[in-house]
């Protein structure tokens, strides 16, 4: 149960989110799995800190993600 975070700036991920919601509605995705996708559309200081923490914690799983420290 590892969450995934999407930073949906400018509605970039709207279609993906709609697809997740539709797949959940149609029972292709379980509710408990859908809830693992965390979505933020605005950056708050607290939210940004949590988002950056998640990225750093799971960066090893995503070798294509480059972080600036």
Coordinates of C-alpha atoms in Angstrom, one line a residue:
X1 CA 0.0 0.0 0.0
X2 CA 2.3 2.7 -1.3
X3 CA 0.5 6.0 -2.3
X4 CA 1.2 7.8 -5.5
X5 CA 1.0 11.6 -5.6
X6 CA 0.0 13.7 -8.6
X7 CA 0.5 17.4 -8.7
X8 CA -2.3 18.4 -11.1
X9 CA -1.1 21.9 -12.0
X10 CA -3.3 23.5 -14.7
X11 CA -5.5 20.4 -15.0
X12 CA -2.6 18.5 -16.6
X13 CA -3.8 15.1 -15.2
X14 CA -7.6 15.7 -15.5
X15 CA -8.1 13.0 -18.1
X16 CA -6.0 10.5 -16.2
X17 CA -8.0 11.3 -13.0
X18 CA -11.2 10.9 -14.9
X19 CA -10.0 7.5 -16.2
X20 CA -9.2 6.4 -12.7
X21 CA -12.6 7.5 -11.4
X22 CA -14.4 5.8 -14.3
X23 CA -12.4 2.6 -13.8
X24 CA -13.3 2.6 -10.1
X25 CA -17.0 3.2 -10.9
X26 CA -17.0 0.3 -13.3
X27 CA -15.2 -1.9 -10.6
X28 CA -11.9 -2.3 -12.6
X29 CA -10.1 -0.6 -9.8
X30 CA -11.0 -1.2 -6.1
X31 CA -11.9 1.9 -4.0
X32 CA -9.0 1.2 -1.6
X33 CA -6.6 1.2 -4.5
X34 CA -8.0 4.4 -6.0
X35 CA -7.6 6.1 -2.7
X36 CA -3.8 5.5 -2.9
X37 CA -3.6 8.1 -5.7
X38 CA -3.2 11.4 -3.9
X39 CA -4.0 14.5 -6.0
X40 CA -3.1 18.1 -5.3
X41 CA -4.0 21.0 -7.6
X42 CA -2.4 23.8 -5.6
X43 CA 0.8 23.9 -3.8
X44 CA 0.6 24.9 -0.1
X45 CA 3.7 25.1 1.9
X46 CA 2.7 22.1 4.0
X47 CA 1.5 20.2 0.9
X48 CA 4.7 21.0 -0.9
X49 CA 6.8 19.7 2.0
X50 CA 4.8 16.4 2.1
X51 CA 5.0 16.1 -1.7
X52 CA 8.7 16.6 -1.7
X53 CA 9.1 14.1 1.1
X54 CA 7.2 11.5 -0.8
X55 CA 9.3 12.1 -3.9
X56 CA 12.6 11.8 -2.0
X57 CA 11.4 8.7 -0.1
X58 CA 10.4 6.8 -3.3
X59 CA 13.0 8.3 -5.7
X60 CA 14.9 5.0 -5.8
X61 CA 11.8 3.4 -7.5
X62 CA 11.8 6.1 -10.2
X63 CA 15.4 6.4 -11.6
X64 CA 14.2 8.8 -14.3
X65 CA 13.2 11.4 -11.6
X66 CA 16.0 13.9 -10.9
X67 CA 15.9 15.9 -7.7
X68 CA 17.5 19.2 -7.0
X69 CA 18.7 19.3 -3.4

